[in-house]
Amino acid sequence: MATIKIFVTGGTFDKEYDELRGQLFFRETHLPEMLKLGRCRLKVDIETLIMVDSLYMTNAERKIILESCKKAKEDKILIIHGTDTMVETAKILGNSIKDKTVVLTGAVVPYKFGSSDGLFNLGSSLALVQTLPQGVYVSMNGKYFYWNNVIKDKQKGEFREIK
Amino acid sequence: MATIKIFVTGGTFDKEYDELRGQLFFRETHLPEMLKLGRCRLKVDIETLIMVDSLYMTNAERKIILESCKKAKEDKILIIHGTDTMVETAKILGNSIKDKTVVLTGAVVPYKFGSSDGLFNLGSSLALVQTLPQGVYVSMNGKYFYWNNVIKDKQKGEFREIK
Amino acid sequence: MATIKIFVTGGTFDKEYDELRGQLFFRETHLPEMLKLGRCRLKVDIETLIMVDSLYMTNAERKIILESCKKAKEDKILIIHGTDTMVETAKILGNSIKDKTVVLTGAVVPYKFGSSDGLFNLGSSLALVQTLPQGVYVSMNGKYFYWNNVIKDKQKGEFREIK
Amino acid sequence: MATIKIFVTGGTFDKEYDELRGQLFFRETHLPEMLKLGRCRLKVDIETLIMVDSLYMTNAERKIILESCKKAKEDKILIIHGTDTMVETAKILGNSIKDKTVVLTGAVVPYKFGSSDGLFNLGSSLALVQTLPQGVYVSMNGKYFYWNNVIKDKQKGEFREIK
């Protein structure tokens, strides 16, 4: 069984509530805890690249993600990413990466909130990265989208195909 | 987008706690609530066939599942099933169904318990039923298994390949 | 059994996560849902006065709370309030109200977050309002404090006696 | 601040789900975790006496509880107990203990289940043990009952006064 590389970049998925300041913030990724909850027995290698709200992700940070995907020895890669600019990062990756299966996912509600879609999306994405052919995909709302055919509908808070 | 048929048969996945009698029991499937939590936007058609602990599933009940899969007009089918005899049902289906993609999944802890793997497994399975070729599969522990190459390791409570 | 009046004024207790904008906001109080969860069989009458983050509570709003307590026909009153200025409101009430038992409580993490202290505090406060003599109290951290002998330690995020 | 003694005796409150056998069972009390969740800052001393479903509690076990209450140097005692025979234990304690405040509480749904009343009851009971006069009480459903004036209505799963 090949190892799946998981790159963490932040996003709502991993936000926590700071009870002293009453604000949302990042501490550490919740992925290990979530994989345990899912009784996941896949071989994964988790690496946190950055921890940002994707609204504020810079081009330099996107370049770090791209380079990390290129350098990874694994050919199955999952990226945890904020939903606001997930499509933008997918485009940059999609234009460059042709020989690996890369799946981007995230959540619209933090995992630590009771009402999060994070665990569902994590399950979907780990299945997709094992079964989809090489290419770059976005996985949200139970669906998967090819990188050049997806937008986030900000009114509805969900992803759909362009055409 | 083709509709995915979901057959509910019971299993730990859908067990609830009866606070008057202090026992676990079945009421209704939690699938609609879980799909909402996952912000799932797939077209699904949910049908409850039976509601049993799979330890006590009869041959007659397995036949109902098989016939329901055969008669379904959809060619992508997800089955929620208890883990104890999931492999047994998968074998019966696998021997007969060759022209549809059928994925069986379940949970080792009830969805209504905080520590359930149900939402993760549901995400995985819905992705698999969209991407795997025709055939019958078991989806547990983040992995998928072909129906004739899977056992449940009852000591560890997890699924693995036979060879 | 006498009815307990519950005034809702907002605070972290009732904050929710807006999945479209990625921010915390107020919608409706979660008190009915929480009382149901606690299998509470007390007679209560819930009234939402305002819905604000207590950091931004105005003097006019505090006056609304004071007048509402005075006018209430019940002599047992629970107030759900943000923790940041709970002590300030308690002082205004404590100086004026001598013939009723008034308990202020809140939460440092929203109820809808898995890690909230809200349900614990609600249980404590409803017990206190039934058992404490007339006067105004703050109920947090499993303790109760007389209105003129309590501060919030903002470093630790907890309440303690002044002396 | 005086220390509150907490005796754990089992009950639904502390039941967990055994994912290998699909049954409810006892492991360790969840009290420390629950007190942390409640941001409780009281001084408590937790001692597990027994871990049983109160339906099967023996007279010998009830005697252990009684003797432990008598020997405790603290005069504020909280007992976590199954609801089925909580009233019976309360009677034995009530007949003997006159110089301490003893509060019995429990839950109708295990704490580890999402829908538990445990945290609410824990909050209530810790408040009651601080404020009620000496004597033995049952604390459930947001209410408190004197030991000789309470029954469990098994049809409704709730506690009420006898007269």
XYZ file of C-alpha atoms in Angstrom:
652
model
C 0.000 0.000 0.000
C 1.492 3.282 -1.140
C 1.763 6.141 1.305
C -0.542 9.129 0.782
C 1.068 12.517 1.379
C -1.112 15.055 3.164
C -0.137 18.726 3.043
C -1.835 20.998 5.553
C -2.159 24.697 4.646
C -4.778 25.912 7.110
C -8.314 26.955 6.238
C -11.537 26.805 8.197
C -10.998 23.050 8.559
C -8.377 23.570 11.254
C -9.603 26.715 12.969
C -10.115 26.666 16.714
C -11.840 28.934 19.179
C -9.609 31.018 21.418
C -11.539 31.244 24.654
C -9.450 34.059 26.068
C -9.837 36.378 23.100
C -13.131 35.106 21.713
C -11.712 34.658 18.236
C -10.985 31.897 15.783
C -7.337 31.005 15.312
C -4.984 28.257 14.162
C -2.964 26.063 16.481
C -2.227 22.646 15.050
C -3.913 20.529 12.478
C -6.636 18.182 13.683
C -5.832 15.609 11.032
C -4.286 12.948 13.300
C -7.317 13.123 15.604
C -9.695 12.932 12.633
C -7.927 9.970 11.078
C -8.158 8.203 14.421
C -11.877 8.974 14.625
C -12.333 7.536 11.139
C -10.419 4.390 12.202
C -8.337 5.108 9.100
C -5.727 2.433 8.393
C -4.166 4.016 5.314
C -0.495 4.887 5.384
C -0.322 8.671 5.427
C 2.441 11.189 5.929
C 1.180 14.539 7.220
C 3.183 17.731 6.735
C 2.050 21.205 7.688
C 3.322 23.686 5.093
C 1.566 26.822 6.285
C -1.407 27.672 8.507
C -3.394 30.477 6.931
C -6.881 31.601 6.146
C -6.915 31.087 2.370
C -8.404 34.567 1.845
C -4.958 35.870 2.789
C -2.828 33.249 1.071
C -0.019 34.891 -0.902
C 1.485 33.907 -4.229
C 4.647 32.978 -2.379
C 2.657 30.577 -0.229
C 0.967 29.035 -3.244
C 4.401 28.520 -4.715
C 5.459 26.627 -1.583
C 2.476 24.313 -2.077
C 3.301 23.770 -5.737
C 6.958 23.049 -5.061
C 6.070 20.696 -2.209
C 3.774 18.705 -4.491
C 6.469 18.510 -7.148
C 9.144 17.382 -4.720
C 6.991 14.829 -2.927
C 8.068 11.285 -3.656
C 4.463 10.088 -3.248
C 2.206 10.246 -6.302
C -0.993 10.523 -4.263
C -1.335 13.883 -2.493
C -4.121 15.370 -0.399
C -4.113 19.106 0.397
C -6.149 20.627 3.224
C -6.931 24.169 2.118
C -9.305 27.049 2.876
C -12.337 27.060 0.601
C -12.194 30.733 -0.372
C -9.244 30.392 -2.739
C -9.070 26.618 -3.138
C -9.967 26.942 -6.811
C -7.146 29.444 -7.375
C -4.537 27.121 -5.869
C -5.996 24.172 -7.799
C -5.417 26.088 -11.056
C -1.781 26.740 -10.287
C -1.236 23.090 -9.417
C -3.324 21.817 -12.336
C -1.258 23.712 -14.870
C 1.971 22.154 -13.630
C 1.305 18.728 -12.168
C 0.390 15.986 -14.611
C 1.970 12.866 -13.168
C 0.391 12.725 -9.711
C -3.107 12.581 -8.276
C -3.649 15.696 -6.177
C -6.915 16.320 -4.316
C -7.715 19.578 -2.504
C -10.320 19.657 0.217
C -11.398 21.787 3.173
C -14.446 22.609 5.239
C -16.988 25.395 5.573
C -17.185 24.924 9.356
C -14.201 24.165 11.630
C -13.767 20.497 12.584
C -13.913 21.399 16.272
C -17.410 22.799 15.790
C -20.067 20.126 16.117
C -21.572 20.953 12.740
C -18.461 20.567 10.593
C -18.327 18.922 7.187
C -14.624 18.241 7.726
C -14.741 14.532 8.587
C -17.052 13.795 5.675
C -14.777 15.675 3.278
C -11.692 13.942 4.630
C -13.291 10.548 4.004
C -14.281 11.531 0.467
C -10.891 12.965 -0.389
C -8.869 10.008 0.836
C -11.032 7.735 -1.298
C -10.648 9.997 -4.336
C -6.886 10.258 -4.084
C -6.753 6.455 -4.213
C -9.089 6.037 -7.175
C -8.867 9.042 -9.504
C -6.386 9.125 -12.399
C -3.465 11.538 -12.362
C -4.486 15.189 -12.323
C -5.593 17.876 -9.877
C -9.054 17.848 -8.314
C -11.206 19.713 -5.818
C -13.285 17.547 -3.457
C -16.203 19.254 -1.692
C -19.924 18.579 -1.092
C -19.493 14.855 -1.747
C -18.465 15.645 -5.330
C -15.172 15.953 -7.134
C -14.272 18.492 -9.781
C -11.449 18.706 -12.276
C -9.266 21.741 -11.480
C -10.257 23.671 -14.594
C -13.981 23.126 -14.224
C -14.931 24.290 -10.749
C -16.013 27.459 -8.955
C -17.103 28.217 -5.432
C -20.590 29.687 -5.367
C -20.065 32.192 -2.563
C -23.795 32.849 -2.183
C -24.545 29.224 -1.420
C -21.200 28.319 0.095
C -20.846 25.314 -2.179
C -18.793 24.185 -5.152
C -20.094 23.441 -8.622
C -18.937 22.840 -12.175
C -18.480 25.895 -14.395
C -20.388 24.397 -17.330
C -25.312 13.795 -12.538
C -26.629 10.282 -12.037
C -28.561 9.479 -8.871
C -26.849 7.242 -6.302
C -29.117 4.687 -4.691
C -28.555 4.163 -0.943
C -29.998 1.057 0.695
C -30.153 1.099 4.495
C -30.095 -2.256 6.295
C -29.257 -1.252 9.874
C -25.988 -1.975 11.632
C -24.150 -0.114 14.365
C -24.111 2.931 12.065
C -27.754 3.691 12.830
C -28.072 2.486 16.404
C -29.434 4.860 19.016
C -29.534 4.885 22.783
C -32.898 4.221 24.378
C -32.816 6.326 27.517
C -35.790 4.602 29.106
C -34.457 1.073 28.795
C -30.736 1.814 28.735
C -30.212 -0.170 25.562
C -29.178 0.388 21.983
C -31.929 0.151 19.395
C -32.906 1.204 15.875
C -35.351 3.955 15.047
C -34.696 5.607 11.706
C -31.627 5.991 9.603
C -29.443 9.021 10.288
C -28.399 9.305 6.665
C -30.359 12.460 5.760
C -28.901 14.245 8.802
C -25.392 13.030 7.947
C -25.626 14.095 4.306
C -26.743 17.513 5.492
C -23.804 17.694 7.891
C -21.454 16.803 5.031
C -23.064 19.560 2.892
C -23.462 16.765 0.339
C -24.890 17.958 -2.999
C -25.021 14.601 -4.751
C -28.356 13.308 -5.954
C -29.194 10.349 -3.737
C -32.267 8.203 -3.246
C -32.406 6.594 0.206
C -34.461 3.460 0.843
C -34.563 1.530 4.098
C -34.837 -2.182 3.313
C -34.475 -3.601 6.815
C -33.145 -2.403 10.174
C -31.176 -5.186 11.814
C -28.006 -5.915 13.683
C -26.075 -7.770 10.993
C -25.177 -10.544 13.462
C -28.804 -11.586 13.196
C -29.338 -10.964 9.485
C -31.106 -13.924 7.860
C -30.611 -15.410 4.426
C -34.048 -14.153 3.498
C -32.939 -10.629 4.387
C -29.764 -10.955 2.368
C -31.887 -12.043 -0.547
C -33.976 -8.877 -0.193
C -30.782 -6.844 -0.458
C -29.618 -8.765 -3.516
C -32.954 -8.447 -5.296
C -33.147 -4.738 -4.455
C -29.715 -4.165 -5.994
C -30.713 -6.080 -9.112
C -33.988 -4.227 -9.557
C -32.552 -0.759 -8.887
C -32.483 1.370 -12.005
C -29.380 3.181 -10.713
C -26.008 1.622 -11.469
C -24.276 3.194 -8.448
C -25.432 1.709 -5.147
C -24.318 2.307 -1.568
C -25.381 -0.131 1.167
C -25.268 0.751 4.880
C -24.687 -2.540 6.674
C -23.538 -3.889 10.033
C -19.842 -4.743 10.059
C -20.151 -8.215 11.595
C -21.485 -9.890 8.445
C -20.770 -7.218 5.846
C -18.289 -9.524 4.135
C -20.879 -12.306 3.914
C -23.433 -10.069 2.212
C -20.730 -8.677 -0.081
C -19.988 -12.213 -1.279
C -23.604 -12.912 -2.171
C -23.820 -9.639 -4.065
C -20.400 -10.047 -5.669
C -21.292 -13.402 -7.159
C -24.374 -12.025 -8.880
C -23.907 -8.362 -9.683
C -21.455 -7.535 -12.434
C -22.947 -4.503 -14.154
C -23.232 -2.034 -11.277
C -20.900 -0.434 -8.755
C -21.997 -1.504 -5.275
C -20.200 -0.284 -2.129
C -20.976 -1.603 1.358
C -20.063 0.444 4.397
C -20.931 0.747 8.075
C -19.469 1.897 11.365
C -17.941 0.374 14.477
C -19.508 3.041 16.711
C -23.035 4.474 16.260
C -23.211 7.821 14.443
C -25.006 9.368 17.406
C -22.025 8.608 19.623
C -19.440 11.369 19.521
C -16.681 8.954 18.585
C -18.244 7.405 15.481
C -16.434 6.623 12.256
C -19.757 6.818 10.401
C -19.399 10.252 8.786
C -15.882 9.479 7.597
C -17.013 6.170 6.102
C -20.007 7.784 4.433
C -17.725 10.328 2.760
C -15.342 7.625 1.580
C -18.095 5.380 0.251
C -19.899 8.066 -1.712
C -16.598 8.943 -3.395
C -15.866 5.288 -4.151
C -19.265 4.566 -5.664
C -18.645 7.429 -8.096
C -15.139 6.386 -9.098
C -14.733 2.605 -8.877
C -15.474 0.362 -11.861
C -18.423 -2.020 -11.799
C -18.226 -4.664 -9.104
C -18.931 -5.081 -5.396
C -16.718 -3.504 -2.725
C -16.405 -3.081 1.020
C -15.374 0.399 2.232
C -14.022 0.639 5.781
C -11.019 2.187 7.556
C -10.395 4.631 4.696
C -9.704 1.687 2.401
C -11.708 -0.228 -0.174
C -11.645 -3.965 -0.757
C -12.902 -6.144 -3.584
C -15.714 -8.405 -2.280
C -13.717 -11.605 -2.623
C -10.596 -10.307 -0.927
C -11.658 -8.955 2.447
C -12.157 -10.150 5.997
C -13.062 -8.426 9.236
C -10.372 -8.898 11.847
C -12.616 -9.281 14.879
C -9.722 -8.897 17.315
C -8.799 -5.482 15.986
C -12.238 -4.477 14.791
C -10.899 -3.543 11.370
C -11.027 -4.819 7.803
C -8.117 -6.096 5.768
C -7.286 -7.979 2.608
C -7.152 -11.776 2.822
C -3.852 -12.039 0.976
C -43.075 24.998 41.540
C -42.374 28.637 40.797
C -41.420 29.663 37.268
C -37.830 30.764 36.678
C -37.432 33.730 34.354
C -34.510 33.513 31.930
C -33.332 36.668 30.193
C -31.058 36.187 27.180
C -28.672 39.024 26.299
C -26.203 37.296 23.957
C -22.593 36.550 24.769
C -20.289 33.780 23.595
C -22.815 31.280 24.953
C -25.111 31.796 21.978
C -22.642 32.545 19.197
C -22.794 30.486 16.028
C -20.512 30.007 13.070
C -21.588 31.630 9.810
C -20.324 29.236 7.184
C -20.743 31.686 4.314
C -18.739 34.501 5.873
C -16.484 32.467 8.162
C -17.400 34.529 11.199
C -19.121 34.128 14.525
C -22.561 35.684 14.806
C -25.829 35.546 16.752
C -29.028 34.012 15.465
C -31.278 32.686 18.186
C -30.633 31.515 21.687
C -29.791 27.833 22.119
C -31.462 27.693 25.518
C -34.513 25.603 24.541
C -32.238 23.022 22.900
C -29.932 22.995 25.935
C -32.770 22.588 28.414
C -34.022 19.677 26.335
C -30.549 18.124 26.340
C -30.417 18.476 30.126
C -33.868 16.814 30.373
C -34.744 19.876 32.451
C -38.246 19.724 33.932
C -38.242 23.100 35.649
C -40.830 25.657 34.648
C -38.943 28.401 32.821
C -39.961 31.413 30.799
C -37.298 32.496 28.295
C -37.162 36.039 26.938
C -34.487 37.417 24.637
C -33.835 41.050 25.584
C -30.857 41.765 23.323
C -28.272 39.720 21.435
C -24.873 41.360 21.798
C -21.256 40.631 22.469
C -20.948 42.006 26.001
C -17.771 43.909 25.051
C -20.059 46.223 23.114
C -22.978 46.329 25.540
C -24.144 49.927 26.066
C -25.435 51.593 29.207
C -28.842 51.788 27.560
C -28.797 48.028 27.106
C -27.780 47.449 30.705
C -30.685 49.614 31.733
C -33.035 47.396 29.716
C -31.740 44.395 31.660
C -32.180 46.156 34.987
C -35.713 47.298 34.200
C -36.651 43.837 32.932
C -35.480 42.282 36.194
C -37.425 44.808 38.211
C -40.612 44.335 36.231
C -40.462 40.536 36.157
C -43.165 38.979 38.291
C -40.874 36.019 39.002
C -38.485 36.319 41.937
C -35.958 33.846 40.493
C -34.133 35.200 37.441
C -31.319 33.765 35.329
C -29.438 36.025 32.901
C -27.348 34.681 30.014
C -24.613 37.270 29.458
C -21.226 37.655 27.796
C -18.365 37.091 30.234
C -16.353 40.193 29.348
C -18.631 42.650 31.125
C -20.750 40.284 33.209
C -19.304 41.735 36.391
C -20.218 45.262 35.313
C -23.844 44.348 34.698
C -23.941 42.394 37.960
C -22.915 45.548 39.824
C -25.691 47.633 38.318
C -28.233 44.947 39.180
C -26.753 44.293 42.624
C -27.091 47.910 43.653
C -30.788 47.968 42.821
C -32.291 44.539 43.249
C -32.652 43.253 46.802
C -35.864 41.232 46.744
C -35.131 38.676 44.017
C -32.519 36.015 43.347
C -30.694 36.937 40.156
C -27.912 34.757 38.712
C -25.766 35.775 35.741
C -23.963 33.153 33.713
C -22.355 32.691 30.301
C -19.695 30.657 28.555
C -16.129 31.099 27.357
C -16.763 28.898 24.308
C -19.998 28.911 22.237
C -22.476 26.150 23.052
C -22.421 24.974 19.450
C -18.691 24.275 19.735
C -17.975 20.811 21.070
C -15.780 22.178 23.848
C -18.245 24.575 25.445
C -18.749 25.088 29.160
C -22.273 26.355 28.448
C -24.294 23.281 29.447
C -22.340 22.881 32.685
C -22.864 26.543 33.558
C -26.558 26.350 32.726
C -26.957 23.405 35.092
C -25.090 25.205 37.861
C -27.010 28.434 37.443
C -30.457 26.876 37.445
C -29.566 25.096 40.687
C -28.224 28.310 42.227
C -31.246 30.406 41.354
C -33.388 27.864 43.204
C -31.246 27.687 46.323
C -29.460 30.999 46.927
C -31.027 33.732 49.044
C -32.164 36.995 47.473
C -29.379 38.976 45.876
C -27.367 39.151 42.663
C -24.735 36.526 41.795
C -22.307 35.535 39.070
C -22.097 31.788 38.331
C -19.015 30.605 36.434
C -16.399 27.835 36.771
C -18.662 25.751 39.012
C -18.556 28.531 41.618
C -20.862 31.354 42.572
C -19.838 34.858 43.570
C -21.690 37.686 45.227
C -21.993 40.609 42.793
C -19.681 42.906 44.747
C -16.933 40.340 45.227
C -16.028 39.036 41.796
C -13.686 39.839 38.928
C -12.899 38.143 35.644
C -9.234 37.261 35.414
C -8.721 38.010 31.732
C -5.355 36.275 31.646
C -6.783 32.971 32.776
C -10.262 33.444 31.381
C -11.840 32.574 34.715
C -13.708 34.272 37.531
C -12.524 34.671 41.104
C -13.268 36.502 44.310
C -11.686 39.935 44.773
C -10.492 39.222 48.292
C -12.810 26.913 49.803
C -13.701 23.502 51.167
C -12.989 20.414 49.069
C -15.987 18.568 47.608
C -15.720 14.795 47.731
C -17.003 12.995 44.635
C -17.732 9.274 44.853
C -18.135 7.448 41.548
C -20.258 4.285 41.538
C -20.946 3.785 37.817
C -24.299 4.215 36.126
C -25.233 5.253 32.605
C -23.289 8.476 33.192
C -19.972 6.690 32.712
C -20.883 3.999 30.202
C -18.862 3.706 27.026
C -19.326 1.915 23.737
C -17.136 -1.120 23.161
C -16.527 -1.064 19.438
C -15.230 -4.623 19.292
C -18.196 -6.233 20.996
C -20.870 -3.667 20.163
C -21.888 -3.305 23.794
C -21.927 -0.679 26.494
C -19.391 -1.109 29.249
C -17.487 0.740 31.986
C -13.845 1.738 31.791
C -13.003 4.809 33.828
C -15.030 7.715 35.024
C -15.300 10.705 32.684
C -15.492 13.144 35.577
C -12.039 14.724 35.176
C -12.728 15.349 31.488
C -16.168 16.782 32.273
C -14.874 19.096 34.988
C -12.284 20.350 32.530
C -14.975 20.950 29.919
C -16.976 22.916 32.483
C -13.859 24.977 33.312
C -14.648 23.990 36.901
C -12.343 25.605 39.451
C -13.768 24.000 42.571
C -11.517 21.866 44.734
C -12.736 18.303 44.282
C -11.427 14.914 45.297
C -12.673 12.097 43.057
C -12.765 8.498 44.255
C -14.197 5.565 42.333
C -15.852 3.173 44.796
C -17.430 0.743 42.352
C -18.387 0.748 38.663
C -21.763 -0.911 38.232
C -25.062 -0.578 36.470
C -27.271 0.406 39.404
C -29.868 -2.212 38.396
C -27.381 -4.765 39.657
C -26.068 -2.895 42.680
C -25.966 -5.158 45.740
C -26.679 -4.342 49.347
C -23.010 -4.876 50.067
C -22.150 -2.222 47.494
C -24.669 0.204 48.949
C -23.047 -0.355 52.297
C -19.678 0.582 50.831
C -21.199 3.847 49.633
C -22.729 4.542 53.022
C -19.534 3.790 54.922
C -17.501 5.906 52.508
C -19.803 8.867 53.071
C -19.568 8.439 56.833
C -15.787 8.187 56.824
C -15.210 11.073 54.433
C -13.660 14.067 56.164
C -15.448 16.400 53.726
C -18.974 17.485 54.624
C -19.983 18.108 50.993
C -20.309 14.912 48.975
C -21.441 14.268 45.404
C -22.273 10.716 44.297
C -22.437 9.662 40.642
C -24.948 6.829 40.518
C -27.131 4.927 38.050
C -30.662 6.313 37.877
C -32.501 3.008 38.208
C -31.842 2.561 41.915
C -30.613 6.033 42.854
C -33.659 6.552 45.044
C -32.982 3.303 46.911
C -29.406 4.299 47.718
C -30.565 7.789 48.674
C -32.905 6.258 51.260
C -30.163 4.235 52.892
C -27.929 7.295 53.069
C -30.750 9.595 54.150
C -31.606 7.455 57.135
C -28.050 7.562 58.437
C -26.353 10.771 57.367
C -27.530 13.947 59.025
C -24.418 16.064 59.352
C -23.269 16.305 55.741
C -24.701 17.518 52.443
C -24.877 14.562 50.075
C -26.167 14.917 46.500
C -26.748 11.957 44.174
C -26.851 12.471 40.436
C -26.494 10.505 37.215
C -27.587 10.577 33.597
C -30.127 8.872 31.373
C -27.714 8.867 28.422
C -23.958 8.185 28.659
C -21.732 11.275 28.713
C -19.842 10.010 25.679
C -23.052 10.059 23.647
C -23.710 13.430 22.068
C -27.165 13.661 23.599
C -26.230 13.183 27.257
C -27.683 15.106 30.167
C -24.548 14.321 32.184
C -22.750 17.664 31.959
C -25.918 19.572 32.833
C -26.543 17.331 35.846
C -22.944 17.639 36.983
C -23.217 21.432 36.925
C -26.477 21.355 38.866
C -25.209 18.925 41.461
C -21.990 20.758 42.193
C -23.999 23.915 42.773
C -26.461 22.098 45.024
C -23.817 20.468 47.182
C -22.437 23.949 47.886
C -25.756 25.567 48.726
C -28.149 23.023 50.228
C -28.315 22.436 54.002
C -27.161 19.151 55.489
C -29.121 16.145 54.318
C -29.321 13.749 51.382
C -30.707 14.811 47.986
C -31.277 13.532 44.471
C -30.442 15.978 41.667
C -31.951 15.220 38.250
C -33.880 17.103 35.550
C -32.656 20.469 36.815
C -34.484 19.847 40.087
C -33.473 18.613 43.513
C -35.439 16.291 45.752
C -35.160 15.402 49.399
C -34.251 11.701 49.757
C -37.598 10.700 51.249
C -39.712 12.509 48.690
C -38.597 11.306 45.281
C -39.350 8.542 42.814
C -38.156 7.768 39.320
C -41.033 7.667 36.864
C -39.807 4.794 34.714
C -42.371 5.482 31.997
C -41.092 8.990 31.428
C -37.517 8.405 32.504
C -37.620 11.368 34.870
C -37.686 12.066 38.576
C -40.500 13.688 40.521
C -41.734 14.289 44.030
C -43.923 11.606 45.615
C -46.518 14.033 46.867
